[in-house]
Amino acid sequence: MNHWAELVELFEYKIADVLEGRTPRGGRRSVTELRETLLSAPLEPALLRRVMETDRLFRGANGRAPNPHRGRPAPQTHPGWEAPVTADSEEARAWDELQTLLWHQHVTARLQELAAHWQRDATLQRLRVLYAVVENAERAGSAQPVPVPEANDPLMDLHDPEVNQAIASALGTLLYTEAGRVQVRAALSQVQAEPFPRHPDEDVLAARIAAAEREPLSPEARDALIRALKAEYPMPRDPRERSVIRVAAREVADQLEPLLDSAPKRALGAVPHGSVLYAQHPANAMRVPDDGADKLIIHLRGAQAAHWRGLDLRWQPIGPNWQLQVGGQVALLRPGLGPLERTQSLSLPGTRLRLFLSGAYLLLHVDSHAAVELGRRASLARAVSLLLDSQESFGYLRLARAAAQLLRGGPLNAEALGPASAGKYHAATPDVLLAFARKGVETLCVRLERTEPTQAASAFAEAAAQLGLHPLAAERLHAALHAALHRPEPLPDPRSGERFELSPGPFLSVHLGDDPVTLDAGARAVTLRQDYKGELVVVLPGLAPMILHDLLVVRVPDLHLLLVRHGAWLAAATGHDEAVPTLAPGASTHAPPH
């Protein structure tokens, strides 16, 4: 029998005793130890759901008097089974189409890059092969195969970038459907096997030439007759060129095969859990938009607004269409158009937003440089972590609030920001405090962007002096905020694996897959894995599971952990706090000159 299942059942019985006001066997310490073991265990999704639900009941009961009249709850508190959404549902069909549209957009962009690169070749061998593949795939065996054109064919004009982009777009259109991908594969094989297919009239030409040679004519007249006959038919290609073209065809196939293999597969029976915002089926519904992801699928009929990655999204139906507003831009979404016509893009500050529509379902995809964006997020995490430092009664957080008051041009109320004001920070839950610190960093960055550097430095120094903090504290905070605004953290390329060692200092980059990832940070092991709702859960022994969207800062007495994510790219770092410097008693409270 699976020992994890037995431990989960034991945990449910112990929590039932706690909820009834009874002391479980082994005491409450045994409950805490068993809880930590299960929260960090490699449980199956069904068992993990039971643990999460039981833990929610346990945490909800903390600090609440037990109810002696309450009946004993059932040991298994996991929800009842629900039939999955079939692949024939509207939601599953929309999911499949949106994934294919997004894949098609990536593939078309890649094909255009390849066409531009192959155009630099003096002989244009790969472009000529690509042209023959597209032509033969479109004809799909209904006509005589098109040979690879000659190097200087005046009708091709492959030196023109617009012609090459048109060939790439035509190939992308073919790859959108399964039938088109089959035709492209067949055309690739055909061109590799025979770059110059035999013309059907070659035998006729040979017979006519043989007959002309038997005619009783003078040699000059016979040669003129043969030249006239050859002019009516295409001349055979130089056989020495065949091997060169076959090499180019193999190179084209090496580039196209990975694109063909990456085509999305149909959702066999169900849409992934937690993958659609405002989904029709509860099992598919996303709890909140994932700011760490580069794409978001919305069921437009489920609501009229959302906030994702700092973007305010609003939409409304207009007849059979939808009107979407992103910031100050408006887009008309028309479900009645063809699949490839239901793609739009909006240019936003620093990025481009792609829109893909399928019925009442919209996929938003952010085109951005992942390394730069994640680097900015890592710099932001370092500044947020500084504000969460609890030394000197959250000295940096109080300093940030004081500097914000001065940068707004208002008076500084130093008494309201004294050490006594930090009591609410100590009492706040970690997620609330993290959200507050992040909002403070983002607000200060906006202020700093509009303020001269010398003026900003003076404001931080003055705020530190009036709060009794050393100017060095002001310099540290100002430098961290400046880095969050202007200097993305340099990140290495992501590594694949299941276990990594974290050491204080620079960020470690990890590629997230389907399997859990464990980060060894000193004496603690941090596990990241997908839960049954499709969210990335961070499990740290002794703490309740945490959800990582785009940024998470975890602070415990012996660990200072920073986690940021962009899609499947995770960056993690750990470190230790430096002492917050304060002014000596009786020292001047005036800011030093700069």
mmCIF file of N, CA and C in Angstrom, residues 6 13 18 36 147 151 180 186 210 215 234 266-267 300 321-322 340 345 390 402 421 440 462 465 488 520 522 525 576:
data_model
loop_
_atom_site.group_PDB
_atom_site.id
_atom_site.type_symbol
_atom_site.label_atom_id
_atom_site.label_comp_id
_atom_site.label_asym_id
_atom_site.label_seq_id
_atom_site.Cartn_x
_atom_site.Cartn_y
_atom_site.Cartn_z
ATOM 1 N N GLU A 6 -1.511 6.544 3.291
ATOM 2 C CA GLU A 6 -1.789 6.307 4.718
ATOM 3 C C GLU A 6 -1.486 7.548 5.537
ATOM 4 N N TYR A 13 -7.376 12.607 9.896
ATOM 5 C CA TYR A 13 -7.936 12.238 11.192
ATOM 6 C C TYR A 13 -7.418 13.143 12.302
ATOM 7 N N VAL A 18 -8.399 18.007 15.946
ATOM 8 C CA VAL A 18 -8.118 19.404 16.295
ATOM 9 C C VAL A 18 -9.369 20.257 16.139
ATOM 10 N N GLU A 36 4.335 19.379 7.824
ATOM 11 C CA GLU A 36 5.539 19.780 7.089
ATOM 12 C C GLU A 36 6.011 18.663 6.174
ATOM 13 N N PRO A 147 10.346 21.532 -60.788
ATOM 14 C CA PRO A 147 11.755 21.314 -60.425
ATOM 15 C C PRO A 147 12.306 22.510 -59.662
ATOM 16 N N ALA A 151 19.749 28.782 -61.005
ATOM 17 C CA ALA A 151 20.316 29.835 -60.157
ATOM 18 C C ALA A 151 19.948 31.233 -60.653
ATOM 19 N N GLY A 180 -1.940 20.340 -44.673
ATOM 20 C CA GLY A 180 -0.855 21.120 -45.268
ATOM 21 C C GLY A 180 0.510 20.641 -44.802
ATOM 22 N N ALA A 186 5.719 15.677 -47.755
ATOM 23 C CA ALA A 186 5.830 14.928 -49.009
ATOM 24 C C ALA A 186 6.649 15.705 -50.036
ATOM 25 N N ALA A 210 15.645 11.611 -82.902
ATOM 26 C CA ALA A 210 16.117 10.397 -83.610
ATOM 27 C C ALA A 210 15.568 10.343 -85.031
ATOM 28 N N GLU A 215 16.581 11.654 -91.296
ATOM 29 C CA GLU A 215 16.112 12.337 -92.500
ATOM 30 C C GLU A 215 17.286 12.532 -93.475
ATOM 31 N N PRO A 234 11.764 22.070 -72.706
ATOM 32 C CA PRO A 234 12.785 22.492 -71.727
ATOM 33 C C PRO A 234 13.991 21.570 -71.792
ATOM 34 N N ARG A 266 -3.911 18.012 -30.359
ATOM 35 C CA ARG A 266 -5.251 18.293 -29.854
ATOM 36 C C ARG A 266 -5.346 17.936 -28.383
ATOM 37 N N ALA A 267 -6.168 18.699 -27.644
ATOM 38 C CA ALA A 267 -6.417 18.403 -26.238
ATOM 39 C C ALA A 267 -7.267 17.146 -26.157
ATOM 40 N N LEU A 300 -14.427 35.468 -22.907
ATOM 41 C CA LEU A 300 -14.940 36.840 -22.904
ATOM 42 C C LEU A 300 -16.346 36.935 -22.331
ATOM 43 N N ASN A 321 -19.473 40.819 -32.654
ATOM 44 C CA ASN A 321 -18.052 41.070 -32.433
ATOM 45 C C ASN A 321 -17.792 41.458 -30.987
ATOM 46 N N TRP A 322 -16.514 41.684 -30.685
ATOM 47 C CA TRP A 322 -16.094 42.123 -29.362
ATOM 48 C C TRP A 322 -15.192 43.338 -29.518
ATOM 49 N N LEU A 340 -6.744 32.633 -39.824
ATOM 50 C CA LEU A 340 -5.527 33.432 -39.893
ATOM 51 C C LEU A 340 -5.809 34.927 -39.948
ATOM 52 N N SER A 345 -2.291 42.704 -33.535
ATOM 53 C CA SER A 345 -1.221 43.079 -32.607
ATOM 54 C C SER A 345 -1.408 44.532 -32.198
ATOM 55 N N SER A 390 13.274 43.277 8.144
ATOM 56 C CA SER A 390 12.594 43.700 9.374
ATOM 57 C C SER A 390 13.522 44.370 10.381
ATOM 58 N N ALA A 402 8.850 57.488 3.685
ATOM 59 C CA ALA A 402 9.242 58.878 3.943
ATOM 60 C C ALA A 402 9.755 59.548 2.678
ATOM 61 N N SER A 421 5.434 52.586 14.193
ATOM 62 C CA SER A 421 4.535 52.361 13.060
ATOM 63 C C SER A 421 4.761 51.011 12.397
ATOM 64 N N GLY A 440 5.041 49.603 -3.118
ATOM 65 C CA GLY A 440 5.878 50.733 -2.745
ATOM 66 C C GLY A 440 7.059 50.914 -3.670
ATOM 67 N N GLU A 462 17.523 63.142 3.209
ATOM 68 C CA GLU A 462 16.736 63.895 4.187
ATOM 69 C C GLU A 462 15.777 62.976 4.934
ATOM 70 N N ALA A 465 17.724 60.955 7.499
ATOM 71 C CA ALA A 465 18.138 61.755 8.649
ATOM 72 C C ALA A 465 16.990 61.986 9.614
ATOM 73 N N PRO A 488 18.623 45.986 -15.565
ATOM 74 C CA PRO A 488 18.156 44.594 -15.402
ATOM 75 C C PRO A 488 19.278 43.694 -14.906
ATOM 76 N N ASP A 520 18.289 23.668 -3.366
ATOM 77 C CA ASP A 520 18.917 23.520 -2.051
ATOM 78 C C ASP A 520 19.527 24.855 -1.668
ATOM 79 N N GLY A 522 21.167 26.350 1.415
ATOM 80 C CA GLY A 522 21.695 26.106 2.750
ATOM 81 C C GLY A 522 21.119 24.820 3.322
ATOM 82 N N ALA A 525 15.479 22.994 1.743
ATOM 83 C CA ALA A 525 15.199 22.581 0.365
ATOM 84 C C ALA A 525 13.866 23.186 -0.053
ATOM 85 N N HIS A 576 21.935 37.133 2.304
ATOM 86 C CA HIS A 576 21.812 37.484 3.717
ATOM 87 C C HIS A 576 21.717 38.998 3.829
#
